[in-house]
mmCIF file of C-alpha atoms in Angstrom:
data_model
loop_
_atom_site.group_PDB
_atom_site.id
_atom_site.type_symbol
_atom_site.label_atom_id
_atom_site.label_comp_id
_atom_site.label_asym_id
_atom_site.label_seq_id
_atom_site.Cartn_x
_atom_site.Cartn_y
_atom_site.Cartn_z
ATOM 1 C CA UNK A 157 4.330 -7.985 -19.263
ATOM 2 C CA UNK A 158 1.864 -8.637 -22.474
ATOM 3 C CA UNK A 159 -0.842 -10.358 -20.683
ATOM 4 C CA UNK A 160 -3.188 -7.834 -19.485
ATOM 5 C CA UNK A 161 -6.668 -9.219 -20.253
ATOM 6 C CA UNK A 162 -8.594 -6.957 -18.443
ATOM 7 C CA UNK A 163 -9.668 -3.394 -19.573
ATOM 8 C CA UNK A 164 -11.413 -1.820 -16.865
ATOM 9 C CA UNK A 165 -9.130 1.564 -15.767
ATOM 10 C CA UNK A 166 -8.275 2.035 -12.284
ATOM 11 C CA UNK A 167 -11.000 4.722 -11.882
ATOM 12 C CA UNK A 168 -13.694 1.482 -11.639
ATOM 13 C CA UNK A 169 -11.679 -0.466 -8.928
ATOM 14 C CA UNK A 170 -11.564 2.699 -7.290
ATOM 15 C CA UNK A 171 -14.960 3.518 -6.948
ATOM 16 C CA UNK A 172 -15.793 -0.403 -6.090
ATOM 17 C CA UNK A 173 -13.089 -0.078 -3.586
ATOM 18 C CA UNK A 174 -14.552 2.987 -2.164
ATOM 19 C CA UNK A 175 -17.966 1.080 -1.991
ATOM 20 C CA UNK A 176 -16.283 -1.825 -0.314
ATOM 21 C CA UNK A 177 -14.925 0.771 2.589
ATOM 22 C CA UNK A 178 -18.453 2.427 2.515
ATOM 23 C CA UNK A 179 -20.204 -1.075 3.299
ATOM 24 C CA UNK A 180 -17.978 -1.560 6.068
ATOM 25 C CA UNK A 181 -18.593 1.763 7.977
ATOM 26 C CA UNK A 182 -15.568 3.549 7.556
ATOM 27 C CA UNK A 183 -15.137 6.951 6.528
ATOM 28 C CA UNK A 184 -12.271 8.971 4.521
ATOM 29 C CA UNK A 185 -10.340 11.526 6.466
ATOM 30 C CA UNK A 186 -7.510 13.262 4.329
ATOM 31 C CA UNK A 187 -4.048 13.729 5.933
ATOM 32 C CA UNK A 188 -0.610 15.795 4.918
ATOM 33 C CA UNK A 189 2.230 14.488 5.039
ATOM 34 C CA UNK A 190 6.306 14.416 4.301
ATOM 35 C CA UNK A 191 6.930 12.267 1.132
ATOM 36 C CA UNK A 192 9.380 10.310 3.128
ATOM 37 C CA UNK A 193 6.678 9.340 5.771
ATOM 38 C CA UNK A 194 4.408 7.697 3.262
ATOM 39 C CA UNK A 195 5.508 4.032 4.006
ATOM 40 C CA UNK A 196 4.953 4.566 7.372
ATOM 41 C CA UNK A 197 1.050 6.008 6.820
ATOM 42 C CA UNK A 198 0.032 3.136 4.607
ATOM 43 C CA UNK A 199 0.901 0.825 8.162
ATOM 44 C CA UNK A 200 -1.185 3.025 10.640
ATOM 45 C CA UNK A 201 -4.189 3.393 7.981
ATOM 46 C CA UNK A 202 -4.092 -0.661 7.550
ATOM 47 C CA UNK A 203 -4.487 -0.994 11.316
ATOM 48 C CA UNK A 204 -6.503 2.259 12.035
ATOM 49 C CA UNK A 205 -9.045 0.006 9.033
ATOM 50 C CA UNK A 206 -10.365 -2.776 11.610
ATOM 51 C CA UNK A 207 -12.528 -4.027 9.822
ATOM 52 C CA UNK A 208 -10.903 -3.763 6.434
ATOM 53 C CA UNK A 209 -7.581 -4.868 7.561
ATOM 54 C CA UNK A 210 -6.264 -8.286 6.228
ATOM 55 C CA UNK A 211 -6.323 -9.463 9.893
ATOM 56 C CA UNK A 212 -3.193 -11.309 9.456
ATOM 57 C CA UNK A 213 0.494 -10.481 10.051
ATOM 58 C CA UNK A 214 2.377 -11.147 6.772
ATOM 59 C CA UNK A 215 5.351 -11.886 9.449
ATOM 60 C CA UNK A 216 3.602 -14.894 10.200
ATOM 61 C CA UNK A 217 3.349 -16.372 6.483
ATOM 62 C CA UNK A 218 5.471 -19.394 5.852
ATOM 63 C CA UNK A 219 8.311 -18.338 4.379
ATOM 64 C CA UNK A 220 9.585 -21.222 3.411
ATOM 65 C CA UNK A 221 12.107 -19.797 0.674
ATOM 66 C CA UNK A 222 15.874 -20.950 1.253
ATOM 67 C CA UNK A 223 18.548 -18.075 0.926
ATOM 68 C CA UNK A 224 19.271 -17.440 -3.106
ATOM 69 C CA UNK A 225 16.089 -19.410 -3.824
ATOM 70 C CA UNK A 226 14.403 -18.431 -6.845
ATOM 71 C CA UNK A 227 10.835 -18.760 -7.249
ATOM 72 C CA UNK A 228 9.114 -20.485 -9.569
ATOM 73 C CA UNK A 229 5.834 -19.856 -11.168
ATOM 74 C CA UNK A 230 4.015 -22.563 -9.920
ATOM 75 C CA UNK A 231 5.681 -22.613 -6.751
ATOM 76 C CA UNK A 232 4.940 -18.871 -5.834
ATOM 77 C CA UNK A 233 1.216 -19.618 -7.008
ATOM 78 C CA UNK A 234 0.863 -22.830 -4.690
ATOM 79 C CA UNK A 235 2.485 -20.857 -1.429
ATOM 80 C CA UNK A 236 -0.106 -17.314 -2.346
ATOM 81 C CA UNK A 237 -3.135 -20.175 -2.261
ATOM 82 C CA UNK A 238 -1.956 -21.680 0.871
ATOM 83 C CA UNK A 239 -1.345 -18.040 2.245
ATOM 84 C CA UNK A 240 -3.851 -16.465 4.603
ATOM 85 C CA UNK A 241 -4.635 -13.791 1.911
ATOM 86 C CA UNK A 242 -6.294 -16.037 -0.449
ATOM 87 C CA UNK A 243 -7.310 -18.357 2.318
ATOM 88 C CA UNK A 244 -9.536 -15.764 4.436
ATOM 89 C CA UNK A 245 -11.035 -14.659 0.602
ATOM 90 C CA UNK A 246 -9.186 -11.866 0.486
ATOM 91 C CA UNK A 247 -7.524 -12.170 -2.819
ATOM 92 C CA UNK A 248 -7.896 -14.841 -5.451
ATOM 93 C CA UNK A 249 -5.038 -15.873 -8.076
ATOM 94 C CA UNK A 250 -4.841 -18.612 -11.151
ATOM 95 C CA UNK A 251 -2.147 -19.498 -13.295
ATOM 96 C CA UNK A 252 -2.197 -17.676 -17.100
ATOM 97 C CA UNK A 253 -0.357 -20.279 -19.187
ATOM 98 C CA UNK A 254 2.185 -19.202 -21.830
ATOM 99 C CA UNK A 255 5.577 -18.689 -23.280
ATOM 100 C CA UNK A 256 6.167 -16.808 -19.852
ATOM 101 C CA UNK A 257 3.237 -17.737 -17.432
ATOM 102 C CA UNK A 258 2.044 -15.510 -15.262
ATOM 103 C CA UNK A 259 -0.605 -14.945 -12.229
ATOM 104 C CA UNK A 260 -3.629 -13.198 -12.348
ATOM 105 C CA UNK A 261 -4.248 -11.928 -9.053
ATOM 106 C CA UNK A 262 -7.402 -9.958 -7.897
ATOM 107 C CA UNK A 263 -7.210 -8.073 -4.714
ATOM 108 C CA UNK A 264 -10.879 -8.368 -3.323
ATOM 109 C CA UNK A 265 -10.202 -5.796 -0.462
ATOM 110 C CA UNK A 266 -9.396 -3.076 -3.258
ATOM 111 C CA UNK A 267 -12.561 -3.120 -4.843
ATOM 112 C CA UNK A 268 -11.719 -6.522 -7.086
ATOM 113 C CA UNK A 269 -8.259 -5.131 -8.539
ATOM 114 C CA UNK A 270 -6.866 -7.316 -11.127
ATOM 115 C CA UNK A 271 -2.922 -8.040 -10.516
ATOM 116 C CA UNK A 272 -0.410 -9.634 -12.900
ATOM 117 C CA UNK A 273 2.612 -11.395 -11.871
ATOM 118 C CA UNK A 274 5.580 -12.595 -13.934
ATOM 119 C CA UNK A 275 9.108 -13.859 -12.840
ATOM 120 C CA UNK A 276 11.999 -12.773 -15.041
ATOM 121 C CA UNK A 277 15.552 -12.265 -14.985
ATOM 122 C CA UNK A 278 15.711 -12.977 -10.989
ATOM 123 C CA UNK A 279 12.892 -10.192 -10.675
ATOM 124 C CA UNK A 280 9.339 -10.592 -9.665
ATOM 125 C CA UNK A 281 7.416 -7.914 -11.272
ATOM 126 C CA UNK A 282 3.608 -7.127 -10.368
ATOM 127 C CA UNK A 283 1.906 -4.888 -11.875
ATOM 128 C CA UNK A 284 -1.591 -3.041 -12.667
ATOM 129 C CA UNK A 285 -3.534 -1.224 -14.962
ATOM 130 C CA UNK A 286 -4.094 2.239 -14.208
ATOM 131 C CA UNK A 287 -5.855 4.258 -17.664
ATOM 132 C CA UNK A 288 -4.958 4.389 -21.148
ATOM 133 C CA UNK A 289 -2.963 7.127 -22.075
ATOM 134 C CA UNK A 290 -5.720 9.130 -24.834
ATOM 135 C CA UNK A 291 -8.332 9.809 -21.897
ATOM 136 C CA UNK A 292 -5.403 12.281 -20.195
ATOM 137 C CA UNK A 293 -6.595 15.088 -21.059
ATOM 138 C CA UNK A 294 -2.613 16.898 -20.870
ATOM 139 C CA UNK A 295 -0.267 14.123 -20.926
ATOM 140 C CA UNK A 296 2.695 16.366 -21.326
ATOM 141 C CA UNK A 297 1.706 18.094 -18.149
ATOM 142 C CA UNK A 298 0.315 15.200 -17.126
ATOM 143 C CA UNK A 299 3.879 13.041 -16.718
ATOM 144 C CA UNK A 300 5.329 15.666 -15.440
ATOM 145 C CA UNK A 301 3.573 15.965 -12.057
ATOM 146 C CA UNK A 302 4.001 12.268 -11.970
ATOM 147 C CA UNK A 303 7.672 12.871 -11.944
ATOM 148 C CA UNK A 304 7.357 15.101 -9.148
ATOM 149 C CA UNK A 305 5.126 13.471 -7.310
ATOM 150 C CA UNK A 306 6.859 9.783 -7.056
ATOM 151 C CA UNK A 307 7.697 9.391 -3.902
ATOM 152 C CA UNK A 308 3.981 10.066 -2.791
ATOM 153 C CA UNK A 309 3.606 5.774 -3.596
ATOM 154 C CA UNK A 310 6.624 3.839 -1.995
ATOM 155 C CA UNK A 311 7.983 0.780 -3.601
ATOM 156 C CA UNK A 312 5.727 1.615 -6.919
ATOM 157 C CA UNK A 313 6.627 3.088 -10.284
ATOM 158 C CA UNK A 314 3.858 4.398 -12.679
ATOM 159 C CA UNK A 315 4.881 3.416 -16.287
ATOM 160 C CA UNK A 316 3.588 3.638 -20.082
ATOM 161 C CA UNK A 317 3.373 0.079 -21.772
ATOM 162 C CA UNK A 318 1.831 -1.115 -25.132
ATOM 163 C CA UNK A 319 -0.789 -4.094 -24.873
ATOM 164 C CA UNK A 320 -1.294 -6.895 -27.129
ATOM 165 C CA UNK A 321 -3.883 -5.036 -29.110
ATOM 166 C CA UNK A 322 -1.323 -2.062 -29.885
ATOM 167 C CA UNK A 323 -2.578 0.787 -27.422
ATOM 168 C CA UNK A 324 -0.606 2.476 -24.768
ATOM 169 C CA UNK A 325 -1.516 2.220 -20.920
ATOM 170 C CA UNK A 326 -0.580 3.962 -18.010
ATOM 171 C CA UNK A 327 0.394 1.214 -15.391
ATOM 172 C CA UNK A 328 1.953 0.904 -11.851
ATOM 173 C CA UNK A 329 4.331 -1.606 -11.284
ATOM 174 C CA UNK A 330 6.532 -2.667 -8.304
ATOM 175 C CA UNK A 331 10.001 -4.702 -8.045
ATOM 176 C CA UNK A 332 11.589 -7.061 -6.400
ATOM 177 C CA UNK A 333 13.923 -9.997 -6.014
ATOM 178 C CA UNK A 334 12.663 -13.176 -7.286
ATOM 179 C CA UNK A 335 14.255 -15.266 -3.915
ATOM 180 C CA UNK A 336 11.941 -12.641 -1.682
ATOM 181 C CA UNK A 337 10.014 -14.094 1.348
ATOM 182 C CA UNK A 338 6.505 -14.726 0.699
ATOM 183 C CA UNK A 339 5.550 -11.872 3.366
ATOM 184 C CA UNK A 340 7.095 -9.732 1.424
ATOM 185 C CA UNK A 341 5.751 -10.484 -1.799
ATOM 186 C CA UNK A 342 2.580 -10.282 -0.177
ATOM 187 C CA UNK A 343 3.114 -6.814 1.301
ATOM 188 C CA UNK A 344 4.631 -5.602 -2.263
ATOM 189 C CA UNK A 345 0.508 -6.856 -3.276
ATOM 190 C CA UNK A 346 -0.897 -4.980 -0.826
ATOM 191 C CA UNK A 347 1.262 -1.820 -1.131
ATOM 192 C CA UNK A 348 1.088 -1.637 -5.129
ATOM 193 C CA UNK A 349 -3.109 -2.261 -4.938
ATOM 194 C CA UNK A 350 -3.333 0.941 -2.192
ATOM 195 C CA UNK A 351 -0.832 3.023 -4.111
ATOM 196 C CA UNK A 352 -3.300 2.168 -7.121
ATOM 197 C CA UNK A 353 -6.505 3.328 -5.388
ATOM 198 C CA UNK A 354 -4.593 6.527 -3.913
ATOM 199 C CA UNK A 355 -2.927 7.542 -7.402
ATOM 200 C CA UNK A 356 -6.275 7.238 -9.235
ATOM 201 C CA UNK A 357 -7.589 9.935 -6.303
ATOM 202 C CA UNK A 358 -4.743 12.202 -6.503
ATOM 203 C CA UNK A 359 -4.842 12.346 -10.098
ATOM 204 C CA UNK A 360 -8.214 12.126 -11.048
ATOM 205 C CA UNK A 361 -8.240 15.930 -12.096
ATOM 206 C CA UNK A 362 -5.952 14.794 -15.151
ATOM 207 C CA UNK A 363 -8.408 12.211 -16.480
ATOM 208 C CA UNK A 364 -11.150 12.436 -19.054
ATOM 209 C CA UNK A 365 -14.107 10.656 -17.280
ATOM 210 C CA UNK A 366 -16.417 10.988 -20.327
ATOM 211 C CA UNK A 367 -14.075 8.216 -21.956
ATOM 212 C CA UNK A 368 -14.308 6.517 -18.955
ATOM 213 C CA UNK A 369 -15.705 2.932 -19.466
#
């Protein structure tokens, strides 16, 4: 995907998302955990939130989406705005017109997140800006704990991708089929914007924050 517009690194989403959970009287409590049980932590921290929690069960969504339905564009933009999530403010999306359009979605509950969407090849791809790739400080090293420490985001990949204006970006990105339910799409939003927040923590050691902007 070409269109990211915005150049803000995930360290600044963090920190507002932080704020966000601040505001709201919650409190950070670290846990360990089996790899293989990280799917099922992100569900107990979303209810354990209260407050924070989208309040609605993506179950419930109207999934309107006939079996070996593709989405469209325009169609998967109309059913996010008519979905609770954008409904009870807690994300908002528009359209980015192109060659291949897009959405820009921004996940107000993780501290304003910017999200892009595209549709291609029977995929539905959504991904995020995480840094650019001169403020690691060892990138060799670097990619290599990211390689062994994968399964520590389900249903997320982190990536390097050249933008329009020629430099390279780490990004996280998650897949899936472009007939999905619109609960799941919506959970594949939620889960990619948390595995954002919690890969800019663990890996915040790697990052030069005097390039920071």
């Amino acid at each position: 995907m070409k269109k990211i517009k915005e150049t803000k690194s995930s360290a600044f989403y963090q920190q507002q998302y932080r704020q966000r959970l601040r505001e709201q009287g919650l409190i950070k409590k670290e846990v360990w955990i089996l790899p293989e049980n990280a799917t099922k932590l992100f569900e107990i921290e979303k209810q354990f939130r209260l407050v924070s929690n989208t309040c609605f069960n993506n179950k419930q969504e109207n999934n309107k989406m006939k079996k070996n339905e593709v989405w469209s564009i325009t169609d998967l933009y109309q059913a996010l705005h008519d979905s609770q999530l954008v409904k009870q403010d807690f994300a908002s999306i528009e359209v980015i017109d192109g060659i291949d359009a897009c959405l820009h979605i921004v996940m107000h509950e993780y501290g304003d997140l910017p999200l892009f969407l595209s549709i291609s090849n029977q995929q539905i791809i959504v991904e995020a800006l995480l840094w650019p790739v001169d403020i690691v400080k060892q990138p060799t090293q670097f990619n290599e704990e990211i390689l062994y420490t994968r399964k520590l985001f389900p249903l997320s990949t982190i990536a390097i991708e050249k933008t329009g204006d020629g430099s390279l970006n780490y990004i996280m990105y998650g897949a899936l089929s472009a007939s999905s339910l619109l609960s799941d799409i919506i959970y594949e939003l939620e889960t990619l914007s948390d595995n954002v927040i919690k890969a800019t923590e663990a890996y915040e050691q790697h990052i030069n924050i005097n390039k920071l902007n």
